[in-house]
Each structure stands twice: as C-alpha cells, then as structure tokens.
PDB file of C-alpha atoms in Angstrom:
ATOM      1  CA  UNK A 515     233.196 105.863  83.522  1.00  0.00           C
ATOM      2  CA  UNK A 516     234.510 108.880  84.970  1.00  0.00           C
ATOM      3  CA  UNK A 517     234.669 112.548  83.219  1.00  0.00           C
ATOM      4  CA  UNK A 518     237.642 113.498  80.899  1.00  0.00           C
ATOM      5  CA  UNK A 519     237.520 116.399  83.268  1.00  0.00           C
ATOM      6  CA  UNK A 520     238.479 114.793  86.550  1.00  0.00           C
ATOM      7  CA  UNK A 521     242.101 114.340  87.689  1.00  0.00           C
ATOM      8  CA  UNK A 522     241.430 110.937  88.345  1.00  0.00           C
ATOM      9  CA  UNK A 523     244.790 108.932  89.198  1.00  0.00           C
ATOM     10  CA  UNK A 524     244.356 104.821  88.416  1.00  0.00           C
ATOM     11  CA  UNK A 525     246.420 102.650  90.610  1.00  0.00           C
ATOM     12  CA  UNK A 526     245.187  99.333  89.567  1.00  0.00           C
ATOM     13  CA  UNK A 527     243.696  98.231  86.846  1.00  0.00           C
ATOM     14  CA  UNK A 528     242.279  94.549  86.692  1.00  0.00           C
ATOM     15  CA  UNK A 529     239.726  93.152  84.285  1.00  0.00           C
ATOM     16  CA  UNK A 530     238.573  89.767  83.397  1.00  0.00           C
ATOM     17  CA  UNK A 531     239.532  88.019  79.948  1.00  0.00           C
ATOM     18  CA  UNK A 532     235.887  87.698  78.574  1.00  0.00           C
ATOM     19  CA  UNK A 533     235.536  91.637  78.695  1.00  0.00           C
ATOM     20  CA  UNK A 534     232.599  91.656  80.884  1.00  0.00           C
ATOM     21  CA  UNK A 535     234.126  93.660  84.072  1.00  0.00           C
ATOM     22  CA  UNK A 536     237.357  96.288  84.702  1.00  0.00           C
ATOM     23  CA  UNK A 537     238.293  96.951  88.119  1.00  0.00           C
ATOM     24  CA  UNK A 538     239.828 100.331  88.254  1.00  0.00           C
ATOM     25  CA  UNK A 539     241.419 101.686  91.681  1.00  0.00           C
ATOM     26  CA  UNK A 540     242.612 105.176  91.738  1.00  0.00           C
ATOM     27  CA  UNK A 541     241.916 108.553  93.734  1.00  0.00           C
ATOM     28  CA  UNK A 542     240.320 111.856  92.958  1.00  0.00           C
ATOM     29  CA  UNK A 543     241.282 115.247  95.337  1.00  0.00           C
ATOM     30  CA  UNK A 544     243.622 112.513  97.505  1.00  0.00           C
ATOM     31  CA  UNK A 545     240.751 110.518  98.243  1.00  0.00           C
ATOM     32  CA  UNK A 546     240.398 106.588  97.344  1.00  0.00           C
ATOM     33  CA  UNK A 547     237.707 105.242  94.638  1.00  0.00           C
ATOM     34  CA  UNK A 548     236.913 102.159  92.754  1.00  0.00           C
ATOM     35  CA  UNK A 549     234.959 101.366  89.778  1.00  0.00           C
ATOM     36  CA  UNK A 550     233.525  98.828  89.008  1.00  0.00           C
ATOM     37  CA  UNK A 551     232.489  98.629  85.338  1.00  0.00           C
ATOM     38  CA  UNK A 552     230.264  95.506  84.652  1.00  0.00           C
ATOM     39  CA  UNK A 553     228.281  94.501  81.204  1.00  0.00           C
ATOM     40  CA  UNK A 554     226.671  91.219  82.061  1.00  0.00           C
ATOM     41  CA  UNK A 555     226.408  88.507  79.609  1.00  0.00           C
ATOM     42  CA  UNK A 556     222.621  88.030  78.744  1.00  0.00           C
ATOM     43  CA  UNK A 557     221.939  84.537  80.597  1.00  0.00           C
ATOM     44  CA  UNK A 558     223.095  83.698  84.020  1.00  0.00           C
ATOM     45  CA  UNK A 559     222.938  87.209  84.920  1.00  0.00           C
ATOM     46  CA  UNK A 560     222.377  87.707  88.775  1.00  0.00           C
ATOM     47  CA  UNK A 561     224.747  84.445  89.180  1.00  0.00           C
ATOM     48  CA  UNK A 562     227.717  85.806  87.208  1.00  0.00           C
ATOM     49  CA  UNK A 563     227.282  89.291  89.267  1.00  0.00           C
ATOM     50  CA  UNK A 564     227.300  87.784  92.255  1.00  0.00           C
ATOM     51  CA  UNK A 565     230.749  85.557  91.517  1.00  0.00           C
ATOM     52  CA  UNK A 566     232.446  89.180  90.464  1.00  0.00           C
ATOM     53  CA  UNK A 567     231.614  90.060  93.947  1.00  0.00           C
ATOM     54  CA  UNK A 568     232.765  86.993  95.439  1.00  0.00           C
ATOM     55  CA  UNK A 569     236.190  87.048  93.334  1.00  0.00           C
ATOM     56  CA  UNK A 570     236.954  91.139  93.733  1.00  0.00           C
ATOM     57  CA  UNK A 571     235.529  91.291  97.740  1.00  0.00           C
ATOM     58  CA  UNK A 572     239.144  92.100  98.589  1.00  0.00           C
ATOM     59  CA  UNK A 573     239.185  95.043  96.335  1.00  0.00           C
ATOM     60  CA  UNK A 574     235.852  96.321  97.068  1.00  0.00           C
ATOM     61  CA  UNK A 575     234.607  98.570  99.979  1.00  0.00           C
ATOM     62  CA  UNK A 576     233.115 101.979 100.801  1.00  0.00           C
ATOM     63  CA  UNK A 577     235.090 104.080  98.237  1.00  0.00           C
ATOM     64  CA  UNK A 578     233.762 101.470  95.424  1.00  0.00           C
ATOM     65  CA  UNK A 579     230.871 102.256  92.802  1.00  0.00           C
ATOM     66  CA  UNK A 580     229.829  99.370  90.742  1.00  0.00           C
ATOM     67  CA  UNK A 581     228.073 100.688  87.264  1.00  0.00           C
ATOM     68  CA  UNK A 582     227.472  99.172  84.158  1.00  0.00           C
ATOM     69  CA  UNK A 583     224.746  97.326  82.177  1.00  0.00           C
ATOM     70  CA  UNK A 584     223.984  94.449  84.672  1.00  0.00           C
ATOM     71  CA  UNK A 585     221.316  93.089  81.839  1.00  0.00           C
ATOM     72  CA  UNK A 586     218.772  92.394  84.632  1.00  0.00           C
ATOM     73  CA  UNK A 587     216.114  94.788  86.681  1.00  0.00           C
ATOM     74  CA  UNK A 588     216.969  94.990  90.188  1.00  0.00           C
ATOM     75  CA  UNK A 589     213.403  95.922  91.844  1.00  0.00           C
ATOM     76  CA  UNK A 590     209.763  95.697  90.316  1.00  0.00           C
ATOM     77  CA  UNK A 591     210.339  99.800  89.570  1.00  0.00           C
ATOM     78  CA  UNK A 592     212.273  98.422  86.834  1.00  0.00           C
ATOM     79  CA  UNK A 593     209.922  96.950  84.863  1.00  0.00           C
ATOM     80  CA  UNK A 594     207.437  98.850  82.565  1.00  0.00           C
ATOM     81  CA  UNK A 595     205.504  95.990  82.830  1.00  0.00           C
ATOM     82  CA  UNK A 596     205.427  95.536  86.878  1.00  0.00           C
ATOM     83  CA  UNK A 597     206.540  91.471  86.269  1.00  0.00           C
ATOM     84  CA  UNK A 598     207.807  89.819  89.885  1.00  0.00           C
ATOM     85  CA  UNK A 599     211.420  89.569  90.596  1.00  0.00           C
ATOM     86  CA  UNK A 600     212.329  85.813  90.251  1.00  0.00           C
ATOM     87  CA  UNK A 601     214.526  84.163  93.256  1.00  0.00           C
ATOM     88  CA  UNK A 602     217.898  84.644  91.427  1.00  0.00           C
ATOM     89  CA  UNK A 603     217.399  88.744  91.058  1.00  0.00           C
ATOM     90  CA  UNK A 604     216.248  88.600  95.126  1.00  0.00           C
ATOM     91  CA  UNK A 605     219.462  86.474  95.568  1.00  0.00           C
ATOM     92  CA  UNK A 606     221.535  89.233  93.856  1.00  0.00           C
ATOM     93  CA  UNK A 607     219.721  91.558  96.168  1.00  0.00           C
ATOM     94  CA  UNK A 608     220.621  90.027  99.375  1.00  0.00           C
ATOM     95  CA  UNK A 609     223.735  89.470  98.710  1.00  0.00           C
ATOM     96  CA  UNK A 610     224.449  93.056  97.626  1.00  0.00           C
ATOM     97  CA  UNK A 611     222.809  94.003 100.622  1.00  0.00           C
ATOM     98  CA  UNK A 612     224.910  91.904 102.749  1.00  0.00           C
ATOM     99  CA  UNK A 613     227.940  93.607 101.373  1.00  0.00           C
ATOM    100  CA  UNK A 614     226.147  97.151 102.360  1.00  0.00           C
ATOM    101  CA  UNK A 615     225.985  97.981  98.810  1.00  0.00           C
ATOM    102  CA  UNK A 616     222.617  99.952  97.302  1.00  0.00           C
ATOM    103  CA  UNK A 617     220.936 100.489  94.091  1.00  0.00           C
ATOM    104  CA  UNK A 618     222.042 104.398  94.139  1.00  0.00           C
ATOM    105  CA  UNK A 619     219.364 105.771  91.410  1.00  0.00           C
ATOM    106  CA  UNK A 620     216.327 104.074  93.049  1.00  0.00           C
ATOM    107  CA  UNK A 621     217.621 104.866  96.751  1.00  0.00           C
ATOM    108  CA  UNK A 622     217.220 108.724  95.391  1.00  0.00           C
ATOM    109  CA  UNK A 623     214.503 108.069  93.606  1.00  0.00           C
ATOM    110  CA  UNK A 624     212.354 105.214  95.222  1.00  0.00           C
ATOM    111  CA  UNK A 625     209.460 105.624  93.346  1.00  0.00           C
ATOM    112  CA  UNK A 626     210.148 106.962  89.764  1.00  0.00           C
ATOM    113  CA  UNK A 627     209.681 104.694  86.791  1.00  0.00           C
ATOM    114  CA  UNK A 628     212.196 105.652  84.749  1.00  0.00           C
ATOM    115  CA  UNK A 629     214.159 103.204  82.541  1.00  0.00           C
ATOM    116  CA  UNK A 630     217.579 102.748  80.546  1.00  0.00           C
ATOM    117  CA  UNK A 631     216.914 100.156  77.883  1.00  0.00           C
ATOM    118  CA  UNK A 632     213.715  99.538  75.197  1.00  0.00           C
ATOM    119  CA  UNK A 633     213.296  95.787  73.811  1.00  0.00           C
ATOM    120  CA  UNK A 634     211.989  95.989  70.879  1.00  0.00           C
ATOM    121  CA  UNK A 635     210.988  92.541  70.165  1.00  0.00           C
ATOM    122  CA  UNK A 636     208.528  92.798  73.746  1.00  0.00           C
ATOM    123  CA  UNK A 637     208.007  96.426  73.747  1.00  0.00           C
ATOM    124  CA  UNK A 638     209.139  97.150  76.754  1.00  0.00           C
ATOM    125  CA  UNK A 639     211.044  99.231  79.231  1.00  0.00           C
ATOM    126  CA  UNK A 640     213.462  98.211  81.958  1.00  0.00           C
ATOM    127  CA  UNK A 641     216.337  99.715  84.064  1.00  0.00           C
ATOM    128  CA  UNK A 642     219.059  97.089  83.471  1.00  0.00           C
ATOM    129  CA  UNK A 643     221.594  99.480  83.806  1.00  0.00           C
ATOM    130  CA  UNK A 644     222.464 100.724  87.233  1.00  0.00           C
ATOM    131  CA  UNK A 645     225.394 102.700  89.686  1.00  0.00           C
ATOM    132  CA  UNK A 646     225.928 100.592  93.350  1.00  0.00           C
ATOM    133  CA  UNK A 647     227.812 101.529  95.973  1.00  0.00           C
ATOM    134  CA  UNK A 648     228.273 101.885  99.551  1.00  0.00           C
ATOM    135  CA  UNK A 649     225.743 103.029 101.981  1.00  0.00           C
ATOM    136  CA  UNK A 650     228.581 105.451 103.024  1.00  0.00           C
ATOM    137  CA  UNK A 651     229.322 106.360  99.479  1.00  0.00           C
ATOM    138  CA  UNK A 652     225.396 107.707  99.475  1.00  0.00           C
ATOM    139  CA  UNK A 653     226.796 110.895 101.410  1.00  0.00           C
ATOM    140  CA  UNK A 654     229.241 111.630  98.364  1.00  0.00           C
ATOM    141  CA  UNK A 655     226.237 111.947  95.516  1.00  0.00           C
ATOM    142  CA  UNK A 656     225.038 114.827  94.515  1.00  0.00           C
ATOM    143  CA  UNK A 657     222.367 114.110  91.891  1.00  0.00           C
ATOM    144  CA  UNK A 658     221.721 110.732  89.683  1.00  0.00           C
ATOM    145  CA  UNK A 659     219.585 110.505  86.399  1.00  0.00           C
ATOM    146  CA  UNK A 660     218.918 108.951  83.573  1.00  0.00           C
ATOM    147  CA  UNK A 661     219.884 110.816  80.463  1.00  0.00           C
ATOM    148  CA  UNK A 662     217.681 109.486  77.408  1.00  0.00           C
ATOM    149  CA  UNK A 663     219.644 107.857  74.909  1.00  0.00           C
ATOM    150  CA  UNK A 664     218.177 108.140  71.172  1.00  0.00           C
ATOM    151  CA  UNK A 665     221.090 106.574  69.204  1.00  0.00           C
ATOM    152  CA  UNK A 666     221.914 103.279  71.499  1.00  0.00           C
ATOM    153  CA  UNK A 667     218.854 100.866  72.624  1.00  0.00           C
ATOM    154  CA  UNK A 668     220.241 101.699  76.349  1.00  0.00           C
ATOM    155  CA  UNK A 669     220.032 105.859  78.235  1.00  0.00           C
ATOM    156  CA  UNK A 670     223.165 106.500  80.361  1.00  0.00           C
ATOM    157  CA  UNK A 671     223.179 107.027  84.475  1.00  0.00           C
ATOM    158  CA  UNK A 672     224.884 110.149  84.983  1.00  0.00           C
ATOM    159  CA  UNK A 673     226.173 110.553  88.672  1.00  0.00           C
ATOM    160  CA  UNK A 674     227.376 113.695  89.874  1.00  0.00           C
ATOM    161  CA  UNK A 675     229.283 113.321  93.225  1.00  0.00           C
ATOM    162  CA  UNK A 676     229.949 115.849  95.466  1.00  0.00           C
ATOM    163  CA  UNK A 677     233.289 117.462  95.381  1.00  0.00           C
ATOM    164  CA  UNK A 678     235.119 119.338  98.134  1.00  0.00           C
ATOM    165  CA  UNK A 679     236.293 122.973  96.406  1.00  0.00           C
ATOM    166  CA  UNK A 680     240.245 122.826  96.619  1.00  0.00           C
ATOM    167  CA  UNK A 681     241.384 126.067  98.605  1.00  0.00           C
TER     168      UNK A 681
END
C-alpha cells in the first residue's frame, strides 16, 4: 500500500480475522496517516463496507485513505455497461459522504471511463477498486491513475501525494 521507498513509520496495526481489511496507523515526514486496506468479500458488499466504517470510526479521520478492491462500482462511471446503481451502493455512498470521505480517482477525474477489473464470464469492465479519503486529504494528491494490469484480472490505482521537500 505504500512505496518501499517511503519512510513510513506504523504505529498501529489492526486487521480483522477473515483477512478482508488492515488498519495501519503510522506517519510519513512527522505527519499522521492511515490506511485503510479493504478486499471485500463478493456478496454483501456495500453492507460489509459500511460496518468496517462503523467498527474503525474511532480510528478514522482526515489523515485516513481507504484503498483496496471494494468488489462493487461506486458511480454509473464505473460501469462499461452504464447499469443503475442499486439502493445498497447509494447507501454506501451516503454514508461515505456523511463521514466527508470521497471517491479520490473520480473526484479528479469526473468524467473518464476508465476501469480496474475485466469479467470475463459478462465481458465487462468496472472500477471496483478504488482510493477514499478525506475531503481535506484531496489537497495532499498529486496525481491518481489507473495503471493497466495484464497479468491479474484487476489494474492498480497508483496515488502520488504531494510531499513537502525536507530542507
């Protein structure tokens, strides 16, 4: 989750016994982060995300990124095929919205259709994978994108935040 190259410190490490999140609190250049690494089992999806939330809120604020494969589109963008978002995806929605957290890729890129994972089976593209954090966390980004994946069914998220130069 975050680059061999960064002198990132971990504080606190917490994860759940199924192996679907870790919780990692640490600092990079003195100041606070946490990430958030979800992989959401295939069914229940928007439910299970939102009881993570509700079980780590304590833990989670403006210096947290959430990122991960959260098995489920977040907007119609998402979609190579343009199908609705049903009421438990615009559940998930308001309820990351009520904890101020965005969608970081499609805030910086509202309209582009690009995706992280190809079914197969349905021929079709979706982003399922996604980075979320903060509004105030926004300010800290330099550039998202999606780096195509050949190898793996799912393309990473590469987010590149802005660092302060150490004098």
């Amino acid at each position: 989750v975050v680059s061999d190259k960064t002198d990132f410190e971990p504080a606190k490490i917490q994860k759940d016994q199924e192996g679907h999140y870790i919780m990692v609190k640490g600092s990079i250049q003195q100041e606070e982060l946490t990430t958030l690494n979800i992989h959401a089992p295939n069914t229940g999806t928007p439910r299970f995300i939102k009881q993570v939330l509700r079980e780590l809120q304590r833990d989670l604020d403006s210096h947290t990124i959430i990122v991960g494969d959260f098995n489920t589109p977040l907007s119609i963008l998402d979609r190579s095929m343009g199908q609705k978002i049903n009421k438990d995806i615009q559940d998930l929605n308001s309820a990351l919205n009520q904890a101020d957290l965005i969608d970081i890729y499609r805030t910086l890129h509202p309209k582009a259709t690009e995706y992280t994972f190809f079914s197969a089976p349905h021929s079709t593209y979706s982003k399922i994978d996604h980075i979320i954090g903060s509004k105030t966390f926004l300010s800290k980004c330099k550039r998202i994108k999606i780096i195509t994946n050949s190898i793996s069914d799912h393309s990473a998220i590469k987010l590149e935040p802005r660092i302060k130069k150490i004098t």
